[in-house]
Amino acid sequence: MIEGNLAGALRQQGKLTEAGPYYRSAMERARAAFGNDAPATITYRSNHAFWLLDDGQVEASLAEQRAALIASERVLGRAHPQTAEILRGMSEAERRLGQTLALATPPADTAEAETATSVAQR
């Protein structure tokens, strides 16, 4: 689909905001033309999920990739390169979410942490 090619070109130029609607359109058109389980639809769905990740929409990306993974494993199999690519994207999203959570959690006060440790050891 031409939308997917245009989205990829815009993304390579660093125009993430402009690329988003084209990724979504390519995914939706593939879904309408071929159904949810078609290999092309799985690829467009994965591409859309990677765009979401690049755009900072990490949780949305992870949800999209989980759905793509289910279809990919069912249709293409666990050993297929597309399935591996989706898993790579999921691990990156999970890594980013973990970093986000780590940054959002303030470090424990040293004295407080030492007190908790000594109480737990008794």
PDB file of C-alpha atoms in Angstrom:
ATOM      1  CA  MET A   1       0.000   0.000   0.000  1.00  0.00           C
ATOM      2  CA  ILE A   2       1.306   3.380  -0.959  1.00  0.00           C
ATOM      3  CA  GLU A   3       0.449   4.815   2.479  1.00  0.00           C
ATOM      4  CA  GLY A   4       2.950   2.455   4.095  1.00  0.00           C
ATOM      5  CA  ASN A   5       5.700   3.543   1.716  1.00  0.00           C
ATOM      6  CA  LEU A   6       4.917   7.207   2.282  1.00  0.00           C
ATOM      7  CA  ALA A   7       4.865   6.675   6.050  1.00  0.00           C
ATOM      8  CA  GLY A   8       8.267   4.994   5.933  1.00  0.00           C
ATOM      9  CA  ALA A   9       9.753   7.783   3.825  1.00  0.00           C
ATOM     10  CA  LEU A  10       8.422  10.460   6.182  1.00  0.00           C
ATOM     11  CA  ARG A  11       9.735   8.572   9.201  1.00  0.00           C
ATOM     12  CA  GLN A  12      13.200   8.294   7.643  1.00  0.00           C
ATOM     13  CA  GLN A  13      13.159  12.055   7.130  1.00  0.00           C
ATOM     14  CA  GLY A  14      12.398  12.519  10.825  1.00  0.00           C
ATOM     15  CA  LYS A  15       8.815  13.658  10.178  1.00  0.00           C
ATOM     16  CA  LEU A  16       7.201  11.398  12.782  1.00  0.00           C
ATOM     17  CA  THR A  17       4.073  13.466  13.283  1.00  0.00           C
ATOM     18  CA  GLU A  18       3.350  13.498   9.561  1.00  0.00           C
ATOM     19  CA  ALA A  19       4.036   9.758   9.204  1.00  0.00           C
ATOM     20  CA  GLY A  20       1.518   8.635  11.838  1.00  0.00           C
ATOM     21  CA  PRO A  21      -1.719   9.009   9.884  1.00  0.00           C
ATOM     22  CA  TYR A  22      -0.187   7.154   6.936  1.00  0.00           C
ATOM     23  CA  TYR A  23       0.885   4.229   9.125  1.00  0.00           C
ATOM     24  CA  ARG A  24      -2.624   4.024  10.575  1.00  0.00           C
ATOM     25  CA  SER A  25      -4.239   4.311   7.133  1.00  0.00           C
ATOM     26  CA  ALA A  26      -2.039   1.561   5.678  1.00  0.00           C
ATOM     27  CA  MET A  27      -2.919  -0.716   8.582  1.00  0.00           C
ATOM     28  CA  GLU A  28      -6.653  -0.018   8.316  1.00  0.00           C
ATOM     29  CA  ARG A  29      -6.711  -0.455   4.529  1.00  0.00           C
ATOM     30  CA  ALA A  30      -4.849  -3.761   4.754  1.00  0.00           C
ATOM     31  CA  ARG A  31      -7.272  -4.924   7.429  1.00  0.00           C
ATOM     32  CA  ALA A  32     -10.261  -3.983   5.241  1.00  0.00           C
ATOM     33  CA  ALA A  33      -8.788  -5.539   2.097  1.00  0.00           C
ATOM     34  CA  PHE A  34      -7.206  -8.716   3.477  1.00  0.00           C
ATOM     35  CA  GLY A  35      -8.527  -9.270   7.024  1.00  0.00           C
ATOM     36  CA  ASN A  36      -6.766  -9.249  10.387  1.00  0.00           C
ATOM     37  CA  ASP A  37      -4.763 -12.426   9.847  1.00  0.00           C
ATOM     38  CA  ALA A  38      -3.209 -11.646   6.471  1.00  0.00           C
ATOM     39  CA  PRO A  39       0.595 -11.417   6.515  1.00  0.00           C
ATOM     40  CA  ALA A  40       0.419  -7.931   4.966  1.00  0.00           C
ATOM     41  CA  THR A  41      -1.939  -6.745   7.698  1.00  0.00           C
ATOM     42  CA  ILE A  42       0.357  -8.152  10.375  1.00  0.00           C
ATOM     43  CA  THR A  43       3.297  -6.273   8.843  1.00  0.00           C
ATOM     44  CA  TYR A  44       1.390  -2.986   8.621  1.00  0.00           C
ATOM     45  CA  ARG A  45       0.163  -3.430  12.181  1.00  0.00           C
ATOM     46  CA  SER A  46       3.726  -4.006  13.365  1.00  0.00           C
ATOM     47  CA  ASN A  47       4.931  -0.945  11.443  1.00  0.00           C
ATOM     48  CA  HIS A  48       2.210   1.145  13.071  1.00  0.00           C
ATOM     49  CA  ALA A  49       3.249  -0.168  16.496  1.00  0.00           C
ATOM     50  CA  PHE A  50       6.882   0.803  15.846  1.00  0.00           C
ATOM     51  CA  TRP A  51       5.731   4.280  14.846  1.00  0.00           C
ATOM     52  CA  LEU A  52       3.764   4.552  18.098  1.00  0.00           C
ATOM     53  CA  LEU A  53       6.923   3.571  19.974  1.00  0.00           C
ATOM     54  CA  ASP A  54       9.021   6.178  18.160  1.00  0.00           C
ATOM     55  CA  ASP A  55       6.323   8.761  18.858  1.00  0.00           C
ATOM     56  CA  GLY A  56       6.530   8.063  22.591  1.00  0.00           C
ATOM     57  CA  GLN A  57       3.193   6.250  22.806  1.00  0.00           C
ATOM     58  CA  VAL A  58       4.832   3.282  24.484  1.00  0.00           C
ATOM     59  CA  GLU A  59       1.778   1.676  26.105  1.00  0.00           C
ATOM     60  CA  ALA A  60      -0.256   1.960  22.893  1.00  0.00           C
ATOM     61  CA  SER A  61       2.657   0.472  20.966  1.00  0.00           C
ATOM     62  CA  LEU A  62       2.917  -2.456  23.335  1.00  0.00           C
ATOM     63  CA  ALA A  63      -0.819  -3.170  23.074  1.00  0.00           C
ATOM     64  CA  GLU A  64      -0.664  -3.036  19.261  1.00  0.00           C
ATOM     65  CA  GLN A  65       2.386  -5.292  19.189  1.00  0.00           C
ATOM     66  CA  ARG A  66       0.753  -7.837  21.499  1.00  0.00           C
ATOM     67  CA  ALA A  67      -2.196  -8.077  19.116  1.00  0.00           C
ATOM     68  CA  ALA A  68       0.145  -8.350  16.120  1.00  0.00           C
ATOM     69  CA  LEU A  69       2.135 -11.060  17.896  1.00  0.00           C
ATOM     70  CA  ILE A  70      -0.948 -13.208  18.458  1.00  0.00           C
ATOM     71  CA  ALA A  71      -1.824 -13.030  14.758  1.00  0.00           C
ATOM     72  CA  SER A  72       1.780 -13.508  13.649  1.00  0.00           C
ATOM     73  CA  GLU A  73       2.315 -16.615  15.766  1.00  0.00           C
ATOM     74  CA  ARG A  74      -0.989 -18.073  14.584  1.00  0.00           C
ATOM     75  CA  VAL A  75      -0.474 -17.313  10.879  1.00  0.00           C
ATOM     76  CA  LEU A  76       3.284 -17.221  10.348  1.00  0.00           C
ATOM     77  CA  GLY A  77       4.577 -19.274  13.270  1.00  0.00           C
ATOM     78  CA  ARG A  78       6.970 -18.589  16.122  1.00  0.00           C
ATOM     79  CA  ALA A  79      10.093 -19.000  13.973  1.00  0.00           C
ATOM     80  CA  HIS A  80       9.081 -16.458  11.305  1.00  0.00           C
ATOM     81  CA  PRO A  81      11.214 -13.283  11.009  1.00  0.00           C
ATOM     82  CA  GLN A  82       8.117 -11.055  11.307  1.00  0.00           C
ATOM     83  CA  THR A  83       7.253 -12.698  14.623  1.00  0.00           C
ATOM     84  CA  ALA A  84      10.812 -12.109  15.834  1.00  0.00           C
ATOM     85  CA  GLU A  85      10.617  -8.456  14.775  1.00  0.00           C
ATOM     86  CA  ILE A  86       7.395  -7.987  16.729  1.00  0.00           C
ATOM     87  CA  LEU A  87       9.014  -9.566  19.795  1.00  0.00           C
ATOM     88  CA  ARG A  88      11.957  -7.178  19.418  1.00  0.00           C
ATOM     89  CA  GLY A  89       9.574  -4.230  19.377  1.00  0.00           C
ATOM     90  CA  MET A  90       7.754  -5.543  22.425  1.00  0.00           C
ATOM     91  CA  SER A  91      10.987  -5.901  24.353  1.00  0.00           C
ATOM     92  CA  GLU A  92      11.965  -2.331  23.466  1.00  0.00           C
ATOM     93  CA  ALA A  93       8.571  -1.043  24.611  1.00  0.00           C
ATOM     94  CA  GLU A  94       8.821  -3.002  27.855  1.00  0.00           C
ATOM     95  CA  ARG A  95      12.350  -1.676  28.398  1.00  0.00           C
ATOM     96  CA  ARG A  96      11.146   1.883  27.916  1.00  0.00           C
ATOM     97  CA  LEU A  97       8.235   1.351  30.279  1.00  0.00           C
ATOM     98  CA  GLY A  98      10.641  -0.040  32.868  1.00  0.00           C
ATOM     99  CA  GLN A  99      12.870   3.000  32.508  1.00  0.00           C
ATOM    100  CA  THR A 100       9.853   5.253  32.812  1.00  0.00           C
ATOM    101  CA  LEU A 101       8.811   3.526  36.017  1.00  0.00           C
ATOM    102  CA  ALA A 102      12.356   3.655  37.389  1.00  0.00           C
ATOM    103  CA  LEU A 103      12.610   7.372  36.662  1.00  0.00           C
ATOM    104  CA  ALA A 104       9.213   8.034  38.222  1.00  0.00           C
ATOM    105  CA  THR A 105      10.118   6.241  41.456  1.00  0.00           C
ATOM    106  CA  PRO A 106      12.209   8.474  43.710  1.00  0.00           C
ATOM    107  CA  PRO A 107      15.220   6.833  45.328  1.00  0.00           C
ATOM    108  CA  ALA A 108      14.687   5.800  48.923  1.00  0.00           C
ATOM    109  CA  ASP A 109      16.211   7.946  51.618  1.00  0.00           C
ATOM    110  CA  THR A 110      19.431   6.216  52.693  1.00  0.00           C
ATOM    111  CA  ALA A 111      18.662   6.418  56.429  1.00  0.00           C
ATOM    112  CA  GLU A 112      15.132   5.148  55.836  1.00  0.00           C
ATOM    113  CA  ALA A 113      16.419   2.266  53.702  1.00  0.00           C
ATOM    114  CA  GLU A 114      19.016   1.318  56.327  1.00  0.00           C
ATOM    115  CA  THR A 115      16.371   1.336  59.081  1.00  0.00           C
ATOM    116  CA  ALA A 116      14.057  -0.869  57.025  1.00  0.00           C
ATOM    117  CA  THR A 117      16.911  -3.279  56.317  1.00  0.00           C
ATOM    118  CA  SER A 118      17.959  -3.548  59.968  1.00  0.00           C
ATOM    119  CA  VAL A 119      14.345  -4.088  61.089  1.00  0.00           C
ATOM    120  CA  ALA A 120      13.893  -6.813  58.471  1.00  0.00           C
ATOM    121  CA  GLN A 121      17.071  -8.574  59.617  1.00  0.00           C
ATOM    122  CA  ARG A 122      15.896  -8.859  63.260  1.00  0.00           C
TER     123      ARG A 122
END
